[in-house]
Amino acid sequence: MTARTVLEVKNLVMNYEIKAGMVSAVENVSFSLPQGKSLGLVGESGCGKTSVALTLLRLQAPNARILGGEVLLDGENLLDLSSEEMRKRRWSGISMVFQGAMNSWNPVYTVGDQILEAIDLHWDPKPTAAKARAKIVELFGLVGLNPDMIDRYPHEYSGGMKQRAVIAMALSCDPRLIIADEPTTALDVIVQEQILAELKKIQEQMGMSIIYISHDIAVIAEITDLLGVMYAGKLVEVGPTVEVFARPRHPYTWLILSSTPSITGERRQLAPLEGEPPNLLDPPTGCRFHPRCPFATELCVTEEPPLAVIDDGHSVACWHHEKVPVGVRSGR
Ligand SMILES: Nc1ncnc2c1ncn2[C@@H]1O[C@H](COP(=O)(O)OP(=O)(O)OP(=O)(O)O)[C@@H](O)[C@H]1O
Ligand SMILES: [Mg+2]
């Protein structure tokens, strides 16, 4: 039985308006995510991962212009909602954990009171005090925090504990989808691994869908079902994580995975590739990767390759995907 689709993003286009012109940060991005599954988004810095996340949540910067596309959450286009309706979908429909979120706790209230506020605002009907308290106790258990911490202030928490509490807050309204953008990068490696393992466990228990954004290929390989690779504002490849790792079909995916010596064992970050990602004020014509691509031809300079299905659930936007060697080039 195939799982229900929770999120379907269709042809999403978002630019940032700046003095010098329009920055093409999200260009024609489409993907879908079944219930209970997780999608990793990877790509070099500045390729548009956070821009996609913020646009899905409608939390994009004031100079962001959504120029087209649809963001369907259970079939409802979030881009059509009023800001008030969107506010109601946040937390309960689609929730988020951001990298810096652990620093956004208000120092003058206890962490429990701040989670309570989210519950009071978003639960419909509003729960009794006892029910809300029981929920917070349950959430603290899920994220590995002692319930004694509920009535403590943020300064009594360590960094890892604050980020666990951020995850508890993100879960407080039983969201169908969580977007986690570099949720643990500010923490030390051991704490990161513990928190990510717990997040995965919670996701499985609660049947939520998750989008993980990370530079850490090893983490993505371990915890996601699907993998999307972004380059210069475009989603260039998406498919089952094991399949994309085993048989990357886009030259960019192949190169970034090849420059990552090992995806098992030691933690591996995305290694930088030769050359620079393009300036998104004036991106290359045709395929945006053509100036750095070893397989590029004239066609790649003039025609934009569509994201086309090449295998079950595996899509790639490349005119020459059959030229990409099978398997990852042997490491350094
Ligand atoms: N408010 C803004 N105004 C203008 N340009 C912006 C704005 N926010 C981001 N950008 C640009 O949009 C592009 C995509 O940025 P984004 O932050 O989405 O990338 P990212 O993949 O999340 O990068 P990182 O891995 O470094 O977090 C970059 O070129 C960035 O400089
Ligand atoms: Mg980012």
mmCIF file with all atom_site columns, C-alpha atoms and ligand atoms in Angstrom, residues 14-18 23-26 42-54 60-64 99 181-182 213-215 230 233 278-281, ligand 1:
data_model
loop_
_atom_site.group_PDB
_atom_site.id
_atom_site.type_symbol
_atom_site.label_atom_id
_atom_site.label_alt_id
_atom_site.label_comp_id
_atom_site.label_asym_id
_atom_site.label_entity_id
_atom_site.label_seq_id
_atom_site.pdbx_PDB_ins_code
_atom_site.Cartn_x
_atom_site.Cartn_y
_atom_site.Cartn_z
_atom_site.occupancy
_atom_site.B_iso_or_equiv
_atom_site.pdbx_formal_charge
_atom_site.auth_seq_id
_atom_site.auth_comp_id
_atom_site.auth_asym_id
_atom_site.auth_atom_id
_atom_site.pdbx_PDB_model_num
ATOM   1  C CA  . MET A 1 14  ? 10.815 32.350 -5.234 1.00 0.00 ? 14  MET A CA  1
ATOM   2  C CA  . ASN A 1 15  ? 13.140 35.306 -5.820 1.00 0.00 ? 15  ASN A CA  1
ATOM   3  C CA  . TYR A 1 16  ? 14.645 37.843 -3.444 1.00 0.00 ? 16  TYR A CA  1
ATOM   4  C CA  . GLU A 1 17  ? 14.307 41.393 -4.619 1.00 0.00 ? 17  GLU A CA  1
ATOM   5  C CA  . ILE A 1 18  ? 17.465 43.393 -3.999 1.00 0.00 ? 18  ILE A CA  1
ATOM   6  C CA  . VAL A 1 23  ? 18.058 36.694 -6.779 1.00 0.00 ? 23  VAL A CA  1
ATOM   7  C CA  . SER A 1 24  ? 16.719 33.424 -8.183 1.00 0.00 ? 24  SER A CA  1
ATOM   8  C CA  . ALA A 1 25  ? 16.873 31.422 -4.931 1.00 0.00 ? 25  ALA A CA  1
ATOM   9  C CA  . VAL A 1 26  ? 14.143 28.822 -5.592 1.00 0.00 ? 26  VAL A CA  1
ATOM   10 C CA  . VAL A 1 42  ? 21.418 18.694 0.660  1.00 0.00 ? 42  VAL A CA  1
ATOM   11 C CA  . GLY A 1 43  ? 23.568 20.962 -1.445 1.00 0.00 ? 43  GLY A CA  1
ATOM   12 C CA  . GLU A 1 44  ? 26.336 23.532 -1.147 1.00 0.00 ? 44  GLU A CA  1
ATOM   13 C CA  . SER A 1 45  ? 25.876 26.637 0.950  1.00 0.00 ? 45  SER A CA  1
ATOM   14 C CA  . GLY A 1 46  ? 23.655 29.193 -0.770 1.00 0.00 ? 46  GLY A CA  1
ATOM   15 C CA  . CYS A 1 47  ? 21.849 26.683 -3.027 1.00 0.00 ? 47  CYS A CA  1
ATOM   16 C CA  . GLY A 1 48  ? 18.435 27.571 -1.594 1.00 0.00 ? 48  GLY A CA  1
ATOM   17 C CA  . LYS A 1 49  ? 17.668 24.943 1.066  1.00 0.00 ? 49  LYS A CA  1
ATOM   18 C CA  . THR A 1 50  ? 16.626 27.403 3.759  1.00 0.00 ? 50  THR A CA  1
ATOM   19 C CA  . SER A 1 51  ? 14.788 29.482 1.176  1.00 0.00 ? 51  SER A CA  1
ATOM   20 C CA  . VAL A 1 52  ? 12.667 26.438 0.259  1.00 0.00 ? 52  VAL A CA  1
ATOM   21 C CA  . ALA A 1 53  ? 11.991 25.694 3.944  1.00 0.00 ? 53  ALA A CA  1
ATOM   22 C CA  . LEU A 1 54  ? 10.965 29.241 4.760  1.00 0.00 ? 54  LEU A CA  1
ATOM   23 C CA  . GLN A 1 60  ? 10.176 34.015 3.995  1.00 0.00 ? 60  GLN A CA  1
ATOM   24 C CA  . ALA A 1 61  ? 12.086 37.310 4.303  1.00 0.00 ? 61  ALA A CA  1
ATOM   25 C CA  . PRO A 1 62  ? 10.234 40.568 3.541  1.00 0.00 ? 62  PRO A CA  1
ATOM   26 C CA  . ASN A 1 63  ? 12.093 40.979 0.237  1.00 0.00 ? 63  ASN A CA  1
ATOM   27 C CA  . ALA A 1 64  ? 11.125 37.462 -0.890 1.00 0.00 ? 64  ALA A CA  1
ATOM   28 C CA  . GLN A 1 99  ? 19.417 25.919 13.965 1.00 0.00 ? 99  GLN A CA  1
ATOM   29 C CA  . ASP A 1 181 ? 16.886 23.157 9.148  1.00 0.00 ? 181 ASP A CA  1
ATOM   30 C CA  . GLU A 1 182 ? 20.348 22.319 10.497 1.00 0.00 ? 182 GLU A CA  1
ATOM   31 C CA  . ILE A 1 213 ? 18.264 20.075 5.957  1.00 0.00 ? 213 ILE A CA  1
ATOM   32 C CA  . SER A 1 214 ? 21.855 19.307 6.751  1.00 0.00 ? 214 SER A CA  1
ATOM   33 C CA  . HIS A 1 215 ? 25.411 19.557 5.495  1.00 0.00 ? 215 HIS A CA  1
ATOM   34 C CA  . MET A 1 230 ? 19.713 21.198 -4.681 1.00 0.00 ? 230 MET A CA  1
ATOM   35 C CA  . GLY A 1 233 ? 18.120 27.196 -6.495 1.00 0.00 ? 233 GLY A CA  1
ATOM   36 C CA  . PRO A 1 278 ? 26.882 30.731 -9.677 1.00 0.00 ? 278 PRO A CA  1
ATOM   37 C CA  . ASN A 1 279 ? 25.676 34.185 -8.759 1.00 0.00 ? 279 ASN A CA  1
ATOM   38 C CA  . LEU A 1 280 ? 21.906 33.766 -8.478 1.00 0.00 ? 280 LEU A CA  1
ATOM   39 C CA  . LEU A 1 281 ? 21.352 37.354 -9.645 1.00 0.00 ? 281 LEU A CA  1
HETATM 40 N N1  . LIG B 2 .   ? 16.807 38.003 2.266  1.00 0.00 ? 1   LIG B N1  1
HETATM 41 C C1  . LIG B 2 .   ? 17.609 37.749 1.240  1.00 0.00 ? 1   LIG B C1  1
HETATM 42 N N2  . LIG B 2 .   ? 17.834 38.683 0.290  1.00 0.00 ? 1   LIG B N2  1
HETATM 43 C C2  . LIG B 2 .   ? 18.620 38.433 -0.795 1.00 0.00 ? 1   LIG B C2  1
HETATM 44 N N3  . LIG B 2 .   ? 19.213 37.253 -1.012 1.00 0.00 ? 1   LIG B N3  1
HETATM 45 C C3  . LIG B 2 .   ? 19.031 36.278 -0.104 1.00 0.00 ? 1   LIG B C3  1
HETATM 46 C C4  . LIG B 2 .   ? 18.237 36.479 1.073  1.00 0.00 ? 1   LIG B C4  1
HETATM 47 N N4  . LIG B 2 .   ? 18.247 35.320 1.795  1.00 0.00 ? 1   LIG B N4  1
HETATM 48 C C5  . LIG B 2 .   ? 19.021 34.461 1.112  1.00 0.00 ? 1   LIG B C5  1
HETATM 49 N N5  . LIG B 2 .   ? 19.488 35.016 -0.024 1.00 0.00 ? 1   LIG B N5  1
HETATM 50 C C6  . LIG B 2 .   ? 20.298 34.371 -1.077 1.00 0.00 ? 1   LIG B C6  1
HETATM 51 O O1  . LIG B 2 .   ? 19.522 33.290 -1.586 1.00 0.00 ? 1   LIG B O1  1
HETATM 52 C C7  . LIG B 2 .   ? 20.369 32.182 -1.945 1.00 0.00 ? 1   LIG B C7  1
HETATM 53 C C8  . LIG B 2 .   ? 19.887 30.934 -1.221 1.00 0.00 ? 1   LIG B C8  1
HETATM 54 O O2  . LIG B 2 .   ? 20.160 31.087 0.174  1.00 0.00 ? 1   LIG B O2  1
HETATM 55 P P1  . LIG B 2 .   ? 19.719 30.017 1.280  1.00 0.00 ? 1   LIG B P1  1
HETATM 56 O O3  . LIG B 2 .   ? 19.979 30.619 2.600  1.00 0.00 ? 1   LIG B O3  1
HETATM 57 O O4  . LIG B 2 .   ? 18.348 29.551 0.973  1.00 0.00 ? 1   LIG B O4  1
HETATM 58 O O5  . LIG B 2 .   ? 20.773 28.838 0.998  1.00 0.00 ? 1   LIG B O5  1
HETATM 59 P P2  . LIG B 2 .   ? 21.085 27.528 1.857  1.00 0.00 ? 1   LIG B P2  1
HETATM 60 O O6  . LIG B 2 .   ? 21.129 26.403 0.879  1.00 0.00 ? 1   LIG B O6  1
HETATM 61 O O7  . LIG B 2 .   ? 20.156 27.421 2.993  1.00 0.00 ? 1   LIG B O7  1
HETATM 62 O O8  . LIG B 2 .   ? 22.568 27.813 2.358  1.00 0.00 ? 1   LIG B O8  1
HETATM 63 P P3  . LIG B 2 .   ? 23.311 27.327 3.723  1.00 0.00 ? 1   LIG B P3  1
HETATM 64 O O9  . LIG B 2 .   ? 23.709 25.913 3.462  1.00 0.00 ? 1   LIG B O9  1
HETATM 65 O O10 . LIG B 2 .   ? 24.489 28.239 3.802  1.00 0.00 ? 1   LIG B O10 1
HETATM 66 O O11 . LIG B 2 .   ? 22.355 27.491 4.860  1.00 0.00 ? 1   LIG B O11 1
HETATM 67 C C9  . LIG B 2 .   ? 21.775 32.610 -1.610 1.00 0.00 ? 1   LIG B C9  1
HETATM 68 O O12 . LIG B 2 .   ? 22.353 33.123 -2.784 1.00 0.00 ? 1   LIG B O12 1
HETATM 69 C C10 . LIG B 2 .   ? 21.584 33.718 -0.585 1.00 0.00 ? 1   LIG B C10 1
HETATM 70 O O13 . LIG B 2 .   ? 22.643 34.632 -0.618 1.00 0.00 ? 1   LIG B O13 1
#
